Coordinates of C-alpha atoms in Angstrom, one line a residue:
Chain A
M77 CA -1.1 19.8 -6.3
D78 CA 2.3 20.1 -8.1
M79 CA 5.6 20.5 -6.4
K80 CA 8.8 21.7 -7.9
T81 CA 12.2 21.6 -6.1
Y82 CA 15.5 23.1 -7.1
S83 CA 18.6 24.7 -5.7
A84 CA 19.4 28.3 -5.8
G85 CA 23.0 28.3 -4.7
E86 CA 23.0 26.8 -1.2
I87 CA 19.3 27.2 -0.8
N88 CA 16.8 24.4 -1.4
V89 CA 13.7 25.8 -2.9
L90 CA 10.3 24.1 -2.9
E91 CA 7.4 25.6 -5.0
I92 CA 3.9 24.3 -4.3
T93 CA 1.2 24.8 -6.9
G94 CA -2.5 24.2 -6.0
R95 CA -4.0 22.8 -2.8
F96 CA -1.6 22.0 0.0
D97 CA -3.7 19.8 2.4
A98 CA -4.0 16.4 4.0
S99 CA -4.6 14.7 0.7
T100 CA -1.5 16.2 -1.0
V101 CA 0.9 16.6 1.9
Q102 CA 2.8 13.3 1.7
P103 CA 5.5 14.1 -1.0
I104 CA 6.0 17.6 0.4
A105 CA 6.5 16.2 4.0
T106 CA 9.0 13.6 2.6
W107 CA 11.0 16.3 0.8
L108 CA 11.0 18.6 3.8
E109 CA 12.0 15.9 6.1
Q110 CA 15.0 14.9 3.9
T111 CA 16.0 18.5 3.3
T112 CA 15.7 19.9 6.8
S113 CA 17.5 17.0 8.4
T114 CA 20.8 18.3 7.0
P115 CA 22.8 20.5 9.5
G116 CA 22.6 24.1 8.6
A117 CA 20.0 23.5 5.8
R118 CA 18.6 26.6 4.2
V119 CA 15.1 26.0 2.8
L120 CA 12.7 28.3 1.1
V121 CA 9.1 27.3 0.6
N122 CA 7.5 29.4 -2.2
L123 CA 3.7 29.6 -1.8
T124 CA 3.1 32.0 -4.7
D125 CA 0.9 29.5 -6.6
T126 CA -0.6 27.7 -3.5
T127 CA -4.3 28.2 -3.4
F128 CA -5.2 26.7 0.0
V129 CA -3.5 25.3 3.1
D130 CA -5.2 23.3 5.8
S131 CA -4.1 22.5 9.3
T132 CA -2.2 19.3 8.3
A133 CA -0.2 21.5 5.8
L134 CA 0.5 24.0 8.5
A135 CA 1.6 21.2 10.9
T136 CA 4.0 20.0 8.2
L137 CA 5.6 23.4 7.8
V138 CA 5.8 23.9 11.6
Q139 CA 7.5 20.5 12.0
A140 CA 10.0 21.4 9.2
L141 CA 10.7 24.8 10.8
K142 CA 11.4 23.2 14.2
R143 CA 13.6 20.5 12.7
C144 CA 15.5 23.1 10.7
Q145 CA 16.0 25.3 13.7
Q146 CA 17.3 22.3 15.7
M147 CA 19.8 21.7 13.0
Q148 CA 20.9 25.3 13.0
G149 CA 19.3 25.9 9.7
D150 CA 16.6 28.4 8.4
L151 CA 13.3 27.9 6.8
Y152 CA 11.6 30.9 5.1
L153 CA 8.2 31.2 3.4
C154 CA 7.4 33.6 0.6
G155 CA 4.8 34.7 -1.9
M156 CA 1.6 34.0 -0.1
R157 CA -1.7 34.9 -1.8
H158 CA -4.3 36.6 0.4
P159 CA -6.4 33.6 1.4
V160 CA -3.3 31.7 2.4
H161 CA -1.8 34.7 4.2
M162 CA -5.0 35.1 6.1
I163 CA -4.8 31.5 7.4
F164 CA -1.3 32.3 8.7
E165 CA -2.6 35.4 10.3
L166 CA -5.6 33.8 11.9
T167 CA -3.5 31.0 13.5
R168 CA -0.8 33.6 14.3
L169 CA 1.8 31.4 12.5
D170 CA 3.0 34.7 11.0
K171 CA 4.7 35.1 14.4
A172 CA 6.5 31.8 14.1
F173 CA 7.7 32.0 10.5
S174 CA 9.8 34.5 8.5
I175 CA 7.5 35.4 5.7
F176 CA 8.6 37.4 2.6
S177 CA 6.5 38.9 -0.1
D178 CA 8.4 37.2 -2.9
K179 CA 11.2 34.8 -3.8
E180 CA 13.8 37.5 -4.5
R181 CA 13.3 39.2 -1.1
A182 CA 13.5 35.8 0.6
L183 CA 16.7 34.9 -1.2
Q184 CA 18.2 38.3 -0.3
A185 CA 17.4 37.6 3.4
F186 CA 19.2 34.3 3.2
A187 CA 22.2 36.2 1.8
K188 CA 22.4 38.5 4.8
Chain B
M113 CA 13.4 -54.1 -26.3
L114 CA 13.4 -57.4 -28.3
V115 CA 14.0 -59.4 -25.1
T116 CA 11.2 -57.6 -23.4
L117 CA 8.9 -58.4 -26.3
L118 CA 9.9 -62.0 -26.2
N119 CA 9.1 -62.2 -22.5
S120 CA 5.8 -60.5 -22.8
Q121 CA 4.7 -62.3 -26.0
Y122 CA 6.3 -65.7 -25.4
A123 CA 3.2 -67.7 -26.3
R124 CA 2.8 -65.9 -29.6
F125 CA 6.4 -66.5 -30.6
A126 CA 6.0 -70.1 -29.6
A127 CA 3.0 -70.4 -31.9
L128 CA 5.0 -68.8 -34.7
A129 CA 7.8 -71.4 -34.2
E130 CA 5.2 -74.2 -34.2
S131 CA 3.8 -73.1 -37.5
W132 CA 7.3 -73.1 -39.0
L133 CA 8.0 -76.6 -37.6
S134 CA 4.8 -77.8 -39.0
L135 CA 5.8 -76.5 -42.4
G136 CA 8.9 -78.7 -42.3
A137 CA 11.4 -76.6 -40.6
T138 CA 13.6 -78.5 -38.2
A139 CA 14.3 -75.4 -35.9
F140 CA 13.2 -71.8 -35.4
G141 CA 15.0 -69.1 -33.4
I142 CA 15.4 -65.4 -32.7
Y143 CA 18.9 -64.0 -32.6
Q144 CA 20.4 -60.7 -31.6
D145 CA 24.0 -59.7 -32.4
G146 CA 24.8 -63.3 -33.4
H147 CA 23.6 -64.7 -30.1
P148 CA 20.4 -66.8 -29.6
L149 CA 17.6 -65.2 -27.5
I150 CA 15.1 -68.1 -27.9
Y151 CA 14.8 -71.2 -30.1
W152 CA 12.6 -74.2 -30.8
P153 CA 13.2 -77.1 -30.3
T154 CA 15.3 -76.3 -27.2
S155 CA 18.0 -78.8 -28.3
H156 CA 18.7 -77.0 -31.6
R157 CA 20.9 -73.9 -31.5
L158 CA 20.5 -73.2 -35.3
M159 CA 24.2 -72.7 -35.8
R160 CA 23.7 -73.3 -39.5
P161 CA 20.4 -71.8 -40.5
S162 CA 19.0 -72.4 -44.0
L163 CA 17.1 -69.1 -44.0
M164 CA 17.6 -65.8 -42.1
A165 CA 15.6 -62.5 -42.1
P166 CA 16.6 -59.3 -40.2
I167 CA 14.2 -57.6 -37.9
L168 CA 14.7 -53.9 -39.0
R169 CA 13.8 -50.5 -37.6
G170 CA 14.8 -48.2 -40.4
D171 CA 18.3 -49.2 -41.1
E172 CA 19.0 -50.5 -37.7
E173 CA 19.0 -54.3 -37.2
L174 CA 17.3 -55.2 -34.0
G175 CA 17.8 -58.9 -34.4
E176 CA 17.0 -61.7 -36.9
I177 CA 14.9 -64.8 -37.3
R178 CA 16.6 -68.0 -38.3
V179 CA 15.1 -71.3 -39.5
T180 CA 16.7 -74.6 -40.6
G181 CA 15.4 -77.5 -42.7
V182 CA 13.5 -75.4 -45.3
N183 CA 14.6 -73.5 -48.4
G184 CA 13.3 -71.7 -51.3
E185 CA 12.0 -68.2 -52.2
A186 CA 8.5 -68.8 -50.8
F187 CA 9.9 -69.7 -47.4
Q188 CA 12.3 -66.7 -47.5
Q189 CA 9.4 -64.3 -48.3
R190 CA 7.3 -65.7 -45.4
L191 CA 10.3 -65.4 -43.1
R192 CA 10.9 -61.7 -44.2
A193 CA 7.2 -61.0 -43.6
D194 CA 7.3 -62.5 -40.1
A195 CA 10.4 -60.4 -39.4
A196 CA 8.6 -57.2 -40.6
L197 CA 5.6 -58.1 -38.4
I198 CA 7.9 -58.5 -35.4
A199 CA 9.6 -55.2 -36.2
Y200 CA 6.2 -53.5 -36.4
V201 CA 5.0 -55.0 -33.1
L202 CA 8.3 -53.8 -31.6
Q203 CA 7.7 -50.3 -32.8
L204 CA 4.2 -50.3 -31.4
E205 CA 5.5 -51.6 -28.1
E206 CA 8.1 -48.8 -28.0
E207 CA 5.5 -46.2 -28.7
L208 CA 3.3 -47.6 -26.0
Q209 CA 6.1 -47.5 -23.5
L210 CA 6.8 -43.8 -24.4
M211 CA 3.1 -42.9 -24.1
T212 CA 3.0 -44.7 -20.8
A213 CA 6.1 -42.8 -19.6
D214 CA 4.6 -39.5 -20.7
L215 CA 1.3 -40.3 -19.0
V216 CA 3.1 -41.1 -15.8
I217 CA 5.1 -37.8 -16.0
S218 CA 1.9 -35.9 -16.8
Q219 CA 0.1 -37.5 -13.8
D220 CA 3.0 -36.7 -11.6
Q221 CA 2.9 -33.1 -12.8
Q222 CA -0.9 -32.8 -12.3
L223 CA -0.5 -34.3 -8.8
A224 CA 2.3 -31.8 -8.1
L225 CA 0.2 -28.9 -9.3
Y226 CA -2.7 -30.1 -7.2
R227 CA -0.5 -30.3 -4.2
L228 CA 1.0 -26.9 -4.9
T229 CA -2.5 -25.4 -5.2
Q230 CA -3.5 -27.0 -1.9
S231 CA -0.3 -26.0 -0.1
M232 CA -0.4 -22.4 -1.4
R233 CA -3.8 -21.8 0.3
D234 CA -2.0 -21.7 3.6
L235 CA 0.6 -19.2 2.4
V236 CA -0.1 -15.6 3.5
T237 CA 2.8 -13.7 2.0
I238 CA 3.9 -13.1 -1.6
E239 CA 7.4 -14.1 -0.7
E240 CA 6.3 -17.5 0.5
I241 CA 4.2 -18.1 -2.6
L242 CA 7.1 -17.2 -4.9
R243 CA 9.6 -19.3 -2.9
V244 CA 7.3 -22.4 -3.1
V245 CA 6.6 -22.0 -6.8
L246 CA 10.2 -21.6 -7.6
A247 CA 11.2 -24.6 -5.6
E248 CA 8.5 -26.7 -7.3
A249 CA 9.5 -25.5 -10.8
I250 CA 13.1 -26.5 -10.0
R251 CA 12.1 -29.9 -8.7
M252 CA 9.9 -30.7 -11.7
L253 CA 12.0 -29.2 -14.5
K254 CA 15.4 -29.9 -13.0
P255 CA 17.4 -26.8 -14.1
Q256 CA 20.5 -25.8 -12.4
G257 CA 18.6 -23.1 -10.5
G258 CA 16.2 -20.2 -10.8
F259 CA 14.8 -17.0 -9.6
A260 CA 11.5 -15.3 -8.8
T261 CA 11.0 -11.5 -8.9
F262 CA 8.1 -9.3 -7.8
E263 CA 8.0 -5.5 -8.5
P264 CA 4.8 -3.8 -7.4
A265 CA 4.3 0.0 -7.5
S266 CA 5.9 0.6 -4.2
P267 CA 9.7 0.0 -4.5
E268 CA 10.1 -1.0 -0.9
D269 CA 7.9 -4.1 -1.4
R270 CA 9.9 -5.5 -4.3
L271 CA 11.2 -9.1 -3.9
L272 CA 14.0 -11.1 -5.4
I273 CA 14.4 -14.8 -4.5
Q274 CA 17.1 -17.1 -5.9
Q275 CA 17.7 -20.8 -5.5
P276 CA 20.5 -21.4 -4.9
D277 CA 21.0 -18.0 -3.3
D278 CA 24.1 -17.0 -5.2
L279 CA 23.0 -18.2 -8.6
L280 CA 23.4 -14.8 -10.3
P281 CA 24.3 -11.3 -9.2
D282 CA 21.1 -9.4 -8.1
T283 CA 21.6 -6.7 -10.8
V284 CA 21.7 -9.4 -13.5
V285 CA 18.4 -10.9 -12.3
W286 CA 16.7 -7.5 -12.1
G287 CA 18.0 -6.9 -15.6
L288 CA 16.4 -10.1 -16.8
H289 CA 13.3 -9.2 -14.9
R290 CA 13.0 -5.8 -16.7
Q291 CA 13.6 -7.3 -20.1
G292 CA 10.8 -9.8 -19.3
L293 CA 8.4 -7.1 -18.4
T294 CA 8.0 -6.2 -22.0
S295 CA 6.8 -9.6 -22.9
E296 CA 3.4 -11.2 -22.1
R297 CA 4.8 -14.7 -23.2
P298 CA 7.5 -17.0 -21.9
I299 CA 11.0 -16.1 -23.2
V300 CA 13.6 -18.8 -23.9
R301 CA 17.1 -17.7 -24.6
S302 CA 20.2 -19.7 -25.1
E303 CA 24.0 -19.2 -25.1
T304 CA 23.9 -18.1 -28.7
D305 CA 22.8 -14.8 -27.2
P306 CA 26.2 -13.2 -26.4
E307 CA 24.8 -11.5 -23.2
M308 CA 23.8 -14.9 -21.8
A309 CA 27.0 -16.6 -22.8
S310 CA 29.0 -13.9 -20.9
L311 CA 27.0 -14.7 -17.7
G312 CA 27.6 -18.5 -18.0
I313 CA 24.0 -19.1 -18.9
H314 CA 23.5 -22.0 -21.4
N315 CA 19.7 -21.6 -21.5
V316 CA 17.1 -19.6 -19.6
L317 CA 13.3 -19.8 -19.5
Q318 CA 11.6 -16.7 -18.2
V319 CA 7.8 -16.7 -17.6
P320 CA 6.1 -13.4 -16.8
L321 CA 3.4 -13.4 -14.0
R322 CA 0.4 -11.3 -14.9
I323 CA -1.1 -9.8 -11.7
R324 CA -4.1 -7.5 -11.8
G325 CA -3.7 -7.0 -15.5
R326 CA -0.1 -6.2 -15.7
V327 CA 3.2 -8.1 -15.6
M328 CA 4.4 -7.5 -12.1
A329 CA 6.5 -10.6 -11.4
S330 CA 8.5 -13.3 -13.2
L331 CA 9.8 -16.8 -12.8
G332 CA 13.2 -17.6 -14.3
L333 CA 14.8 -21.0 -14.7
I334 CA 18.5 -21.3 -15.6
N335 CA 20.5 -24.0 -17.3
R336 CA 18.3 -27.0 -17.9
P337 CA 20.1 -30.0 -19.4
G338 CA 18.8 -30.5 -22.9
G339 CA 17.1 -27.0 -22.9
F340 CA 13.5 -26.0 -22.4
D341 CA 11.1 -28.0 -24.6
A342 CA 7.4 -27.2 -25.2
P343 CA 6.1 -29.5 -22.4
G344 CA 8.6 -27.9 -20.0
I345 CA 7.5 -24.4 -21.0
K346 CA 3.8 -25.4 -20.6
L347 CA 4.5 -26.8 -17.2
A348 CA 6.3 -23.6 -16.1
C349 CA 3.3 -21.6 -17.4
A350 CA 0.9 -23.8 -15.4
L351 CA 3.0 -23.2 -12.3
T352 CA 3.1 -19.4 -12.8
D353 CA -0.6 -19.2 -13.6
Q354 CA -1.2 -20.8 -10.2
A355 CA 1.2 -18.4 -8.5
S356 CA -0.5 -15.4 -10.2
V357 CA -3.9 -16.4 -8.9
Q358 CA -2.5 -16.9 -5.4
V359 CA -0.6 -13.6 -5.4
E360 CA -3.8 -11.8 -6.5
R361 CA -5.7 -13.5 -3.7
T362 CA -3.0 -12.6 -1.2
L363 CA -3.0 -8.9 -2.3
L364 CA -6.8 -8.8 -1.9
Y365 CA -6.5 -10.4 1.6
Q366 CA -3.8 -7.9 2.6
E367 CA -5.9 -5.0 1.4
M368 CA -9.0 -6.3 3.2
F369 CA -7.0 -6.7 6.3
Q370 CA -5.6 -3.2 6.0
Q371 CA -9.0 -1.7 5.4
T372 CA -10.5 -3.6 8.4
R373 CA -7.6 -2.4 10.5
L374 CA -8.1 1.2 9.3
R375 CA -11.9 0.9 9.9
T376 CA -11.4 -0.4 13.4
E377 CA -8.9 2.3 14.1
M378 CA -11.2 5.0 12.8
E379 CA -14.1 3.6 14.8
L380 CA -12.0 3.5 17.9
A381 CA -10.8 7.1 17.3
R382 CA -14.3 8.3 16.8
R383 CA -15.4 6.6 20.0
V384 CA -12.6 8.2 21.9
Q385 CA -13.5 11.6 20.6
V386 CA -17.2 11.3 21.1
D387 CA -17.0 9.7 24.5
L388 CA -14.7 12.4 25.8
L389 CA -17.0 15.2 24.9
P390 CA -19.4 16.5 27.6
H391 CA -22.6 14.5 27.5
T392 CA -24.8 17.4 28.8
L393 CA -24.8 21.1 28.2
P394 CA -24.1 23.3 31.3
R395 CA -26.8 25.5 32.7
I396 CA -25.2 28.8 33.6
E397 CA -27.3 31.7 34.8
G398 CA -27.2 34.6 32.3
L399 CA -26.0 32.4 29.4
E400 CA -27.6 30.2 26.7
I401 CA -25.2 27.5 25.5
Y402 CA -25.2 25.0 22.7
A403 CA -22.3 22.7 21.6
E404 CA -22.0 20.0 19.0
S405 CA -19.2 18.1 17.3
R406 CA -19.6 16.1 14.1
P407 CA -16.5 13.9 13.5
A408 CA -15.4 13.3 9.9
R409 CA -15.2 9.7 8.6
Q410 CA -11.5 9.9 9.3
V411 CA -11.7 11.8 12.6
G412 CA -9.6 14.8 13.3
G413 CA -8.7 16.1 16.7
D414 CA -11.5 18.5 17.5
F415 CA -12.9 18.9 21.0
Y416 CA -14.9 21.1 23.3
D417 CA -15.1 21.1 27.0
F418 CA -17.0 22.7 29.9
I419 CA -15.5 23.1 33.3
V420 CA -18.3 23.8 35.9
E421 CA -17.1 23.7 39.5
P422 CA -19.1 25.0 42.5
G423 CA -17.8 28.3 43.7
R424 CA -15.6 28.9 40.6
P425 CA -16.3 30.7 37.4
F426 CA -17.7 28.8 34.5
M427 CA -14.9 28.0 31.9
F428 CA -15.1 26.3 28.5
A429 CA -12.6 25.3 25.8
V430 CA -12.7 24.5 22.1
G431 CA -9.6 23.0 20.4
D432 CA -8.4 21.4 17.2
V433 CA -5.3 19.1 17.1
T434 CA -3.7 18.7 13.7
G435 CA -3.6 15.3 12.1
K436 CA -6.2 12.5 11.6
G437 CA -7.2 9.2 13.0
M438 CA -6.2 7.6 16.2
S439 CA -3.1 9.7 16.7
A440 CA -5.1 12.9 16.5
A441 CA -7.7 11.4 18.9
L442 CA -5.0 10.6 21.4
L443 CA -3.3 14.0 21.1
M444 CA -6.7 15.6 21.4
T445 CA -7.2 13.7 24.7
M446 CA -3.8 15.0 25.9
T447 CA -4.7 18.6 25.0
R448 CA -8.2 18.5 26.5
T449 CA -6.8 16.9 29.7
A450 CA -4.1 19.6 30.0
I451 CA -6.6 22.4 29.6
H452 CA -9.2 20.8 31.8
S453 CA -6.9 20.0 34.7
K454 CA -5.4 23.5 34.7
S455 CA -8.9 25.1 34.6
Q456 CA -10.2 22.8 37.4
F457 CA -7.3 22.8 39.8
M458 CA -5.3 26.0 39.4
P459 CA -6.0 28.2 42.5
F460 CA -7.0 31.2 40.4
P461 CA -7.3 30.1 36.8
T462 CA -7.5 32.6 34.0
P463 CA -7.6 31.7 30.3
E464 CA -4.1 33.2 29.8
A465 CA -2.6 31.2 32.7
V466 CA -4.4 28.0 31.6
M467 CA -3.1 28.4 28.0
R468 CA 0.5 29.2 29.1
Q469 CA 0.8 26.2 31.4
S470 CA -0.9 23.9 28.9
N471 CA 1.6 24.9 26.3
E472 CA 4.5 24.2 28.7
D473 CA 3.0 20.7 29.3
L474 CA 2.5 19.9 25.7
Y475 CA 5.3 21.7 23.8
N476 CA 7.9 18.9 24.0
D477 CA 5.6 16.1 23.2
F478 CA 4.0 18.0 20.3
T479 CA 7.4 18.9 18.9
R480 CA 8.5 15.3 19.0
V481 CA 5.5 14.1 17.0
G482 CA 5.2 17.2 14.8
V483 CA 1.7 18.5 15.7
F484 CA 0.1 21.5 17.2
A485 CA -3.3 22.4 18.7
T486 CA -5.3 25.5 18.3
A487 CA -7.3 26.3 21.4
F488 CA -9.8 28.9 22.7
V489 CA -10.4 29.1 26.4
G490 CA -13.1 31.3 27.9
Q491 CA -14.1 32.2 31.5
Y492 CA -17.4 33.8 32.3
E493 CA -17.5 36.7 34.8
A494 CA -21.1 36.6 35.8
E495 CA -20.9 39.6 38.1
N496 CA -20.0 42.0 35.3
R497 CA -21.4 39.9 32.4
R498 CA -18.1 39.6 30.6
L499 CA -16.1 36.8 29.0
V500 CA -12.4 36.7 29.6
Y501 CA -10.7 34.6 26.9
A502 CA -7.4 33.6 25.4
N503 CA -7.0 32.4 21.8
A504 CA -4.0 30.3 20.8
G505 CA -4.2 30.3 17.0
H506 CA -7.8 29.2 16.9
A507 CA -10.2 30.2 14.1
P508 CA -12.9 30.9 13.3
V509 CA -14.2 32.7 16.4
L510 CA -17.0 35.2 15.7
Y511 CA -18.6 37.7 18.0
R512 CA -21.8 39.6 17.3
P513 CA -22.8 42.2 19.9
V514 CA -26.5 42.7 20.2
D515 CA -26.1 46.2 18.9
G516 CA -23.4 45.7 16.2
E517 CA -22.1 43.6 13.3
A518 CA -20.4 40.2 13.5
V519 CA -16.7 40.4 13.7
L520 CA -13.9 37.9 13.6
L521 CA -11.9 37.6 16.8
R522 CA -8.3 37.1 15.9
A523 CA -5.9 35.0 17.9
E524 CA -3.3 36.8 19.9
S525 CA -0.8 34.0 20.1
T526 CA 0.3 31.0 18.1
A527 CA -1.2 27.6 18.7
L528 CA -0.1 25.3 21.5
G529 CA 3.1 23.4 20.8
I530 CA 4.6 25.8 18.3
L531 CA 6.7 28.1 20.4
P532 CA 8.2 27.1 23.8
D533 CA 6.6 30.2 25.4
A534 CA 2.9 31.0 24.7
H535 CA 2.4 34.7 24.4
C536 CA -1.3 34.5 25.3
R537 CA -3.0 37.5 26.9
N538 CA -6.4 37.7 28.4
Q539 CA -9.0 39.5 26.3
W540 CA -12.4 40.7 27.3
L541 CA -15.8 40.9 25.6
R542 CA -19.3 41.7 26.8
L543 CA -21.8 38.9 27.1
A544 CA -24.9 40.9 28.0
P545 CA -28.4 39.7 26.8
G546 CA -28.3 39.2 23.0
D547 CA -24.5 39.3 22.6
L548 CA -23.4 36.2 20.7
L549 CA -20.2 34.3 20.6
V550 CA -19.6 31.5 18.0
V551 CA -16.5 29.4 18.4
A552 CA -16.1 26.9 15.6
T553 CA -13.3 24.9 14.1
D554 CA -11.8 25.0 10.6
G555 CA -14.0 22.1 9.6
F556 CA -16.6 24.8 9.0
S557 CA -14.6 27.4 7.2
D558 CA -12.6 24.9 5.1
V559 CA -15.6 23.1 3.6
R560 CA -15.1 22.8 -0.1
G561 CA -17.8 23.6 -2.6
A562 CA -18.2 23.8 -6.3
D563 CA -15.2 25.2 -8.3
D564 CA -12.9 24.2 -5.4
T565 CA -13.9 27.3 -3.4
T566 CA -14.0 27.1 0.4
F567 CA -16.8 28.3 2.6
G568 CA -14.6 30.8 4.2
I569 CA -14.9 33.3 7.1
E570 CA -17.0 35.9 5.2
R571 CA -19.9 33.5 4.6
L572 CA -19.9 32.6 8.3
L573 CA -19.9 36.3 9.3
E574 CA -22.8 37.0 7.0
L575 CA -24.8 34.0 8.3
V576 CA -24.2 35.0 12.0
D577 CA -25.4 38.5 11.2
R578 CA -28.5 37.3 9.5
L579 CA -29.4 34.6 12.1
H580 CA -28.3 36.3 15.3
H581 CA -31.8 36.4 16.6
L582 CA -31.9 32.6 16.8
G583 CA -31.2 30.7 20.0
P584 CA -27.8 29.0 20.2
Q585 CA -29.0 25.6 19.1
A586 CA -31.1 26.8 16.2
L587 CA -28.1 29.0 15.0
A588 CA -25.6 26.1 15.3
L589 CA -27.9 23.7 13.3
A590 CA -28.4 26.4 10.7
L591 CA -24.7 26.8 10.3
F592 CA -24.2 23.0 10.0
E593 CA -26.9 23.0 7.4
A594 CA -25.4 25.9 5.5
V595 CA -21.9 24.2 5.2
D596 CA -23.5 20.8 4.3
H597 CA -25.4 22.6 1.5
F598 CA -22.3 24.3 0.4
G599 CA -20.3 21.0 0.4
Q600 CA -23.0 19.6 -2.0
G601 CA -23.3 16.4 -0.1
Q602 CA -19.6 15.5 -0.5
E603 CA -18.0 13.5 2.2
Q604 CA -17.1 15.7 5.3
E605 CA -13.3 16.0 5.1
D606 CA -12.7 17.3 8.7
D607 CA -14.4 17.4 12.1
Q608 CA -16.9 20.2 12.5
T609 CA -17.2 21.5 16.0
I610 CA -19.1 24.5 17.3
V611 CA -19.9 26.1 20.6
V612 CA -22.5 28.9 20.6
I613 CA -22.9 31.1 23.7
K614 CA -25.5 33.9 23.9
G615 CA -26.0 36.3 26.7
A616 CA -29.5 35.9 28.3
A617 CA -31.5 37.6 30.9
M618 CA -30.5 36.7 34.5

């Protein structure tokens, strides 16, 4: 797993490459905890190059989403491949998250 | 020194005096700085000696021999030879004293090292070890002060100890530490180094500590009067060698302790999980049922449960709490208890109502600890041979009607603990003879095989289609075997739980 973080204006972007699971979750969880603890934080997690997510990864994203919402911020997801999107569908997490097909659309949604 | 020699070798000097007196001398004496130290006979002070010979060490005159009553070159030569002999004996005596002093110091140091080794056995933290070694190095080498540093891979565990506490600013010590990391050998620097002079350091000895094959710590001694000589450096190295061994031992102990703690916790978690699962399978008319859960080495939060109450419809639940270890086991207990108590005690429980109320119970606690639980709750309506169910984010759930193909039953709401209100709705499916329901956990579908591929849902659907004719137990065991085979004997990463229910003749 590789993670890349950068800012696109006021939006903190996290890009995850490879498997996002219990064995790789720690640095991602740490980054998300720091980033989403800021009031009004706007966070985009780009899963375009993520090949797999397990339940620990999903829990990490859910925790970050809840924290972000408590702090009046937003956390969006974008760019899921089919197997990853299917996991979100099966667990119905697609109901809980705002999910966009690619980064550009997600950034546009933040701008609205 | 001359006086000491005269005291210790009095008899020999007396014999020397006797030999001169027997040769005709009227008196013999040893003088130092013009004053008599000893003379024979005792009544003669040799104020006007006839012959004198200096006792020399190099150019330095240590004393002189005086005689009276004899003259001539032969006597003068003999007197000079005696003086040279005394000078040589004096030199030997001095060397002996120095060697004795060195021996005493060396014995003291060996004793101190032995005591240090003994005392360090009782130390259980790296900070204690470094503190003791630093104190001992300062006591034995007598510099103005010193420091000890430790910098492992995790930055939060790094240590800096100074004696006295305010010897140097911390940033300076870490700077010295980093410079020392590049060296495998002791470094001695003096005030000729402009950087040292600006810090008020006259001399510094820095000895790296090699721990597990890399320099991870260092001992520094600052401002030793006279500087750091070879024996001093050797001694500091001996001390740091002891410290390195002890630090390695402590790290090993800490790791073993941590591993034992983890093993105990995992064992406890496994016991909690296994003990809470039903110990027997329910016997329900019109259904064949099999259930099994295989916890991973680091247990997850899987569970299954049966609620069989006289006069009430049979209910069952399968769930999976996120996370691993003891915390997952405890949260699994909470989830199972919430679902079980609702199913058992609600006046008219339905899967939808059980799921909604369980979510209300669990939402706040789950939000606080950042977890959620997927769950599937089913209720059998024997009279019309249907199953009512609600699925909160749980997968995989497979249904294969006796006359059709296996399909995946998708959840209608998110898992418990994600949203404050669960939007679960009751769903129905037929459980007539031959109809098959397989509720598993993601420990099946997520099994990793060669090329990093996962077992996935499609393979499960194919298997259920192919093996639908089997009884629930045979089918479950075949599925376990299939995922084991796919995982190629690798360690099981997550719990694997399965409940298989098949409609049977009444």
